[in-house]
Amino acid sequence: MAADLPPAIAELSEAEAHFDVVAGAPEEVRAALGIAGVRVGGGVAVSMRRDPIGFWSRALGFGFGTPVTAELVEEVCEFYRAQQSPIATLQLAPSVLPEDWPEICAKAGLTAGPTWVKLAAETDVVVRRAAEPGRPPARLRVAPVEPEQVDAWAAVLLGAFGMVDGNIVEMAASAARRPAWRTFAAWDGTELVGGGSMHVHQGTAKLFSAGTLPHAQGRGGQSALIVARARAAQAAGCEWLVAETPSGHNSSLSNVLRLGFRVLYERQDWIWRPTTDK
């Protein structure tokens, strides 16, 4: 078994994917949603001032090459204040948190949020696991998204998460058309019922998102989408796959573990909100 993927690669692959999908949105979408992005301290921060669900404003990828300090966190928070962001999430691998992190959080007004499980797998391992005898076949058909299907794919994928804002859908569709992305749809007959995406960066493939509409869940679509992206990553020459799932028992975590992913660590979200005294 190969050594686990270094946290720097795991974190930066996610940071680059998030930065590309949000900050890389078309100009009219950025204007409508109040999007801004900045590279700072070796990581990235993106703000979506008019985010309908408070999900997309995130700062991540810090602590590799440049240490996490009170000054760096203040610079990130100042970016969000300048953008008038109503909320933002800082995501840092546990290995990069400094000893004075509690004091930094208190000064910056950061509070603990949800915890995520960071996972990685060798691409070849996932492809081999998928081909093992006895693995039940998916009852949904998974195929690459064709250019004329991108808009419908984005609407279904985001709809599976309750994100129905047209600008958010266009943001995802725009990313799907860029060369670094690989996108797949799940079909129930002729109905598009789910989808997944993957971002390729410097030889690592980041499983960015996957979702299935409620009436089509429980048919193996999630696992089939993982396998399809693993094969695409293999074809792109990527040695590693990276993923995150919510912590605790859930189907997403079970699916990736069955296919050969290993837990790298658990990562706490840190929530920033503006205060009147800043």
CSV table of C-alpha atoms in Angstrom, one decimal:
chain,number,residue,atom,x,y,z
A,1,MET,CA,0.0,0.0,0.0
A,2,ALA,CA,1.4,3.4,-0.9
A,3,ALA,CA,1.8,6.1,1.7
A,4,ASP,CA,-1.1,8.4,2.2
A,5,LEU,CA,-1.5,11.6,0.2
A,6,PRO,CA,0.2,14.6,1.9
A,7,PRO,CA,-2.2,17.1,3.4
A,8,ALA,CA,-0.8,19.9,1.3
A,9,ILE,CA,-1.9,18.1,-1.9
A,10,ALA,CA,-5.2,17.1,-0.5
A,11,GLU,CA,-6.1,20.6,0.6
A,12,LEU,CA,-4.7,22.5,-2.4
A,13,SER,CA,-6.6,20.2,-4.8
A,14,GLU,CA,-9.8,21.2,-3.1
A,15,ALA,CA,-8.8,24.9,-2.9
A,16,GLU,CA,-8.1,25.1,-6.6
A,17,ALA,CA,-11.4,23.4,-7.5
A,18,HIS,CA,-13.4,25.7,-5.3
A,19,PHE,CA,-11.6,28.8,-6.5
A,20,ASP,CA,-12.2,27.8,-10.2
A,21,VAL,CA,-15.9,27.0,-9.9
A,22,VAL,CA,-16.7,30.2,-8.0
A,23,ALA,CA,-14.2,32.9,-8.9
A,24,GLY,CA,-14.1,31.5,-12.5
A,25,ALA,CA,-17.9,32.2,-13.0
A,26,PRO,CA,-18.9,34.3,-16.0
A,27,GLU,CA,-18.8,38.1,-15.4
A,28,GLU,CA,-22.6,38.5,-15.3
A,29,VAL,CA,-22.9,35.7,-12.7
A,30,ARG,CA,-20.2,37.2,-10.5
A,31,ALA,CA,-22.0,40.6,-10.6
A,32,ALA,CA,-25.4,39.1,-9.8
A,33,LEU,CA,-24.1,37.0,-6.9
A,34,GLY,CA,-21.5,39.5,-5.6
A,35,ILE,CA,-18.5,37.1,-6.2
A,36,ALA,CA,-14.9,38.0,-5.5
A,37,GLY,CA,-11.8,35.8,-5.1
A,38,VAL,CA,-8.3,36.4,-3.9
A,39,ARG,CA,-5.1,34.3,-3.5
A,40,VAL,CA,-3.5,35.0,-0.1
A,41,GLY,CA,-1.0,33.2,2.1
A,42,GLY,CA,-0.6,30.3,-0.2
A,43,GLY,CA,-4.4,29.6,-0.1
A,44,VAL,CA,-7.5,31.1,-1.6
A,45,ALA,CA,-10.6,32.9,-0.4
A,46,VAL,CA,-13.8,33.4,-2.3
A,47,SER,CA,-16.8,35.4,-1.3
A,48,MET,CA,-20.4,35.3,-2.6
A,49,ARG,CA,-22.1,38.2,-1.0
A,50,ARG,CA,-25.6,37.2,-2.3
A,51,ASP,CA,-25.3,33.4,-1.6
A,52,PRO,CA,-28.8,32.2,-1.2
A,53,ILE,CA,-27.8,29.4,1.2
A,54,GLY,CA,-24.6,30.7,2.8
A,55,PHE,CA,-22.4,27.8,1.4
A,56,TRP,CA,-20.0,29.2,-1.2
A,57,SER,CA,-17.9,31.8,0.7
A,58,ARG,CA,-14.9,29.8,1.8
A,59,ALA,CA,-11.2,30.2,2.5
A,60,LEU,CA,-8.9,27.2,2.4
A,61,GLY,CA,-5.6,25.8,1.3
A,62,PHE,CA,-3.6,27.6,4.0
A,63,GLY,CA,-0.6,26.5,6.1
A,64,PHE,CA,1.7,25.0,3.5
A,65,GLY,CA,4.8,27.0,2.8
A,66,THR,CA,3.3,30.0,4.6
A,67,PRO,CA,2.3,29.4,8.3
A,68,VAL,CA,-1.2,30.2,9.7
A,69,THR,CA,-0.8,33.2,11.9
A,70,ALA,CA,-3.1,35.8,13.5
A,71,GLU,CA,-2.0,38.2,10.7
A,72,LEU,CA,-3.0,35.9,7.9
A,73,VAL,CA,-6.4,35.2,9.5
A,74,GLU,CA,-7.0,38.9,9.9
A,75,GLU,CA,-6.1,39.4,6.2
A,76,VAL,CA,-8.7,36.8,5.2
A,77,CYS,CA,-11.3,38.3,7.5
A,78,GLU,CA,-10.6,41.8,6.2
A,79,PHE,CA,-11.3,40.5,2.7
A,80,TYR,CA,-14.7,39.2,3.8
A,81,ARG,CA,-15.5,42.5,5.6
A,82,ALA,CA,-14.5,44.4,2.4
A,83,GLN,CA,-16.8,42.2,0.4
A,84,GLN,CA,-19.7,42.7,2.9
A,85,SER,CA,-20.0,38.9,3.2
A,86,PRO,CA,-22.7,37.9,5.6
A,87,ILE,CA,-20.9,34.6,6.5
A,88,ALA,CA,-17.8,32.7,5.5
A,89,THR,CA,-16.1,29.4,6.3
A,90,LEU,CA,-12.4,28.9,7.0
A,91,GLN,CA,-11.2,25.3,6.4
A,92,LEU,CA,-7.8,24.3,7.6
A,93,ALA,CA,-6.2,20.9,7.9
A,94,PRO,CA,-5.6,20.1,11.6
A,95,SER,CA,-1.8,19.7,11.0
A,96,VAL,CA,-1.5,23.4,10.1
A,97,LEU,CA,-3.3,24.9,13.1
A,98,PRO,CA,-0.9,26.8,15.3
A,99,GLU,CA,-0.7,26.4,19.1
A,100,ASP,CA,-2.4,29.8,19.6
A,101,TRP,CA,-5.3,28.9,17.4
A,102,PRO,CA,-7.9,29.3,20.2
A,103,GLU,CA,-6.6,32.9,20.8
A,104,ILE,CA,-6.7,33.6,17.0
A,105,CYS,CA,-10.3,32.4,16.8
A,106,ALA,CA,-11.3,34.5,19.8
A,107,LYS,CA,-9.7,37.6,18.3
A,108,ALA,CA,-11.2,37.0,14.8
A,109,GLY,CA,-14.6,36.0,16.0
A,110,LEU,CA,-14.4,32.5,14.5
A,111,THR,CA,-16.7,29.8,15.9
A,112,ALA,CA,-16.5,26.0,15.4
A,113,GLY,CA,-18.8,24.6,12.7
A,114,PRO,CA,-19.4,21.2,11.1
A,115,THR,CA,-16.6,18.6,10.9
A,116,TRP,CA,-15.7,16.9,7.6
A,117,VAL,CA,-13.8,13.8,6.8
A,118,LYS,CA,-10.9,14.2,4.3
A,119,LEU,CA,-10.2,11.1,2.2
A,120,ALA,CA,-7.9,10.0,-0.6
A,121,ALA,CA,-7.5,6.9,-2.7
A,122,GLU,CA,-5.1,5.7,-5.3
A,123,THR,CA,-7.0,5.9,-8.6
A,124,ASP,CA,-5.9,2.4,-9.7
A,125,VAL,CA,-7.2,1.0,-6.4
A,126,VAL,CA,-10.7,2.4,-6.9
A,127,VAL,CA,-10.8,1.2,-10.5
A,128,ARG,CA,-9.8,-2.3,-9.4
A,129,ARG,CA,-12.3,-2.4,-6.5
A,130,ALA,CA,-15.1,-1.5,-9.0
A,131,ALA,CA,-14.2,-4.5,-11.1
A,132,GLU,CA,-14.2,-7.0,-8.3
A,133,PRO,CA,-16.6,-10.0,-8.8
A,134,GLY,CA,-19.8,-9.8,-6.8
A,135,ARG,CA,-20.2,-6.1,-6.7
A,136,PRO,CA,-23.8,-5.3,-7.4
A,137,PRO,CA,-24.4,-3.3,-10.6
A,138,ALA,CA,-25.9,0.2,-10.5
A,139,ARG,CA,-29.5,0.5,-11.5
A,140,LEU,CA,-28.9,3.9,-13.1
A,141,ARG,CA,-26.8,4.5,-16.2
A,142,VAL,CA,-23.9,6.8,-15.8
A,143,ALA,CA,-22.3,8.5,-18.8
A,144,PRO,CA,-20.2,11.6,-19.5
A,145,VAL,CA,-22.1,14.8,-19.9
A,146,GLU,CA,-22.4,15.9,-23.6
A,147,PRO,CA,-22.1,19.6,-24.4
A,148,GLU,CA,-25.8,20.0,-25.1
A,149,GLN,CA,-26.6,18.4,-21.7
A,150,VAL,CA,-24.5,20.7,-19.5
A,151,ASP,CA,-27.3,23.1,-18.5
A,152,ALA,CA,-29.7,20.3,-17.6
A,153,TRP,CA,-27.0,18.5,-15.7
A,154,ALA,CA,-26.1,21.5,-13.6
A,155,ALA,CA,-29.8,22.1,-12.7
A,156,VAL,CA,-30.3,18.5,-11.6
A,157,LEU,CA,-27.0,18.3,-9.7
A,158,LEU,CA,-27.6,21.5,-7.8
A,159,GLY,CA,-31.3,20.7,-7.4
A,160,ALA,CA,-30.3,17.5,-5.6
A,161,PHE,CA,-28.9,19.8,-2.9
A,162,GLY,CA,-31.8,22.2,-2.9
A,163,MET,CA,-29.8,24.9,-4.9
A,164,VAL,CA,-32.2,26.2,-7.5
A,165,ASP,CA,-30.9,29.7,-8.0
A,166,GLY,CA,-30.4,30.2,-11.8
A,167,ASN,CA,-27.1,32.1,-11.3
A,168,ILE,CA,-25.7,29.2,-9.2
A,169,VAL,CA,-26.7,26.8,-11.9
A,170,GLU,CA,-25.0,28.9,-14.5
A,171,MET,CA,-21.9,29.0,-12.3
A,172,ALA,CA,-21.7,25.2,-12.2
A,173,ALA,CA,-22.5,24.9,-15.9
A,174,SER,CA,-19.7,27.3,-16.8
A,175,ALA,CA,-17.2,25.3,-14.8
A,176,ALA,CA,-18.3,22.1,-16.5
A,177,ARG,CA,-17.3,23.6,-19.9
A,178,ARG,CA,-13.7,24.2,-18.8
A,179,PRO,CA,-10.9,21.8,-19.6
A,180,ALA,CA,-9.9,20.9,-16.0
A,181,TRP,CA,-13.4,19.5,-15.2
A,182,ARG,CA,-14.8,16.1,-15.9
A,183,THR,CA,-18.6,15.7,-15.6
A,184,PHE,CA,-21.0,12.7,-15.5
A,185,ALA,CA,-24.7,12.3,-15.4
A,186,ALA,CA,-26.8,9.5,-14.0
A,187,TRP,CA,-29.9,8.5,-16.0
A,188,ASP,CA,-33.0,6.5,-15.2
A,189,GLY,CA,-34.0,5.6,-18.7
A,190,THR,CA,-34.2,8.9,-20.5
A,191,GLU,CA,-34.5,11.0,-17.3
A,192,LEU,CA,-31.4,12.8,-16.0
A,193,VAL,CA,-31.6,12.1,-12.3
A,194,GLY,CA,-28.1,12.9,-10.9
A,195,GLY,CA,-24.6,13.9,-11.7
A,196,GLY,CA,-21.1,14.4,-10.4
A,197,SER,CA,-18.0,16.5,-11.2
A,198,MET,CA,-14.3,16.2,-10.8
A,199,HIS,CA,-11.5,18.8,-11.1
A,200,VAL,CA,-8.0,17.8,-12.3
A,201,HIS,CA,-5.1,19.8,-10.9
A,202,GLN,CA,-1.4,18.9,-11.2
A,203,GLY,CA,-2.0,15.1,-11.4
A,204,THR,CA,-4.6,14.9,-8.6
A,205,ALA,CA,-8.3,14.5,-9.2
A,206,LYS,CA,-10.7,16.2,-6.8
A,207,LEU,CA,-14.2,14.7,-6.6
A,208,PHE,CA,-16.0,18.0,-6.3
A,209,SER,CA,-19.7,17.2,-6.0
A,210,ALA,CA,-22.2,14.4,-6.7
A,211,GLY,CA,-25.9,14.2,-6.1
A,212,THR,CA,-29.0,12.3,-7.1
A,213,LEU,CA,-32.6,13.4,-7.0
A,214,PRO,CA,-34.6,11.9,-4.1
A,215,HIS,CA,-36.8,9.6,-6.2
A,216,ALA,CA,-33.7,8.0,-7.8
A,217,GLN,CA,-31.6,7.4,-4.7
A,218,GLY,CA,-30.8,4.0,-3.4
A,219,ARG,CA,-30.0,2.6,-6.9
A,220,GLY,CA,-26.2,2.7,-6.8
A,221,GLY,CA,-25.9,6.0,-8.6
A,222,GLN,CA,-23.5,7.5,-6.1
A,223,SER,CA,-21.0,4.6,-6.3
A,224,ALA,CA,-21.3,4.5,-10.1
A,225,LEU,CA,-20.5,8.2,-10.3
A,226,ILE,CA,-17.4,7.7,-8.1
A,227,VAL,CA,-16.3,4.8,-10.4
A,228,ALA,CA,-16.9,6.8,-13.6
A,229,ARG,CA,-14.8,9.7,-12.2
A,230,ALA,CA,-12.0,7.3,-11.1
A,231,ARG,CA,-11.8,5.9,-14.6
A,232,ALA,CA,-11.7,9.4,-16.0
A,233,ALA,CA,-9.0,10.4,-13.5
A,234,GLN,CA,-7.0,7.3,-14.5
A,235,ALA,CA,-7.3,8.3,-18.2
A,236,ALA,CA,-6.1,11.8,-17.3
A,237,GLY,CA,-3.0,10.3,-15.7
A,238,CYS,CA,-4.0,11.2,-12.1
A,239,GLU,CA,-2.5,8.9,-9.4
A,240,TRP,CA,-4.8,10.2,-6.6
A,241,LEU,CA,-8.4,10.9,-5.9
A,242,VAL,CA,-9.4,13.3,-3.2
A,243,ALA,CA,-12.9,13.6,-1.5
A,244,GLU,CA,-14.6,15.0,1.5
A,245,THR,CA,-17.8,13.8,3.3
A,246,PRO,CA,-19.6,15.0,6.4
A,247,SER,CA,-18.3,13.3,9.6
A,248,GLY,CA,-20.4,10.6,11.2
A,249,HIS,CA,-22.2,7.6,9.7
A,250,ASN,CA,-23.6,8.5,6.3
A,251,SER,CA,-24.0,6.9,2.9
A,252,SER,CA,-21.4,9.1,1.2
A,253,LEU,CA,-18.7,8.0,3.6
A,254,SER,CA,-19.7,4.4,3.3
A,255,ASN,CA,-19.6,4.5,-0.5
A,256,VAL,CA,-16.1,5.9,-0.8
A,257,LEU,CA,-14.7,3.6,1.9
A,258,ARG,CA,-16.1,0.6,0.1
A,259,LEU,CA,-14.3,1.7,-3.1
A,260,GLY,CA,-10.9,2.0,-1.4
A,261,PHE,CA,-10.7,5.5,0.0
A,262,ARG,CA,-8.8,6.0,3.2
A,263,VAL,CA,-9.4,8.6,5.9
A,264,LEU,CA,-6.6,11.2,6.0
A,265,TYR,CA,-8.1,13.3,8.9
A,266,GLU,CA,-11.1,15.1,10.2
A,267,ARG,CA,-11.3,18.8,9.5
A,268,GLN,CA,-13.3,21.3,11.5
A,269,ASP,CA,-15.0,24.2,9.8
A,270,TRP,CA,-14.5,27.7,11.3
A,271,ILE,CA,-17.3,30.1,10.8
A,272,TRP,CA,-16.8,33.9,10.4
A,273,ARG,CA,-19.5,36.5,10.6
A,274,PRO,CA,-19.1,40.2,10.6
A,275,THR,CA,-19.2,42.1,13.9
A,276,THR,CA,-20.0,45.7,14.6
A,277,ASP,CA,-16.7,46.5,16.3
A,278,LYS,CA,-14.5,45.6,13.3
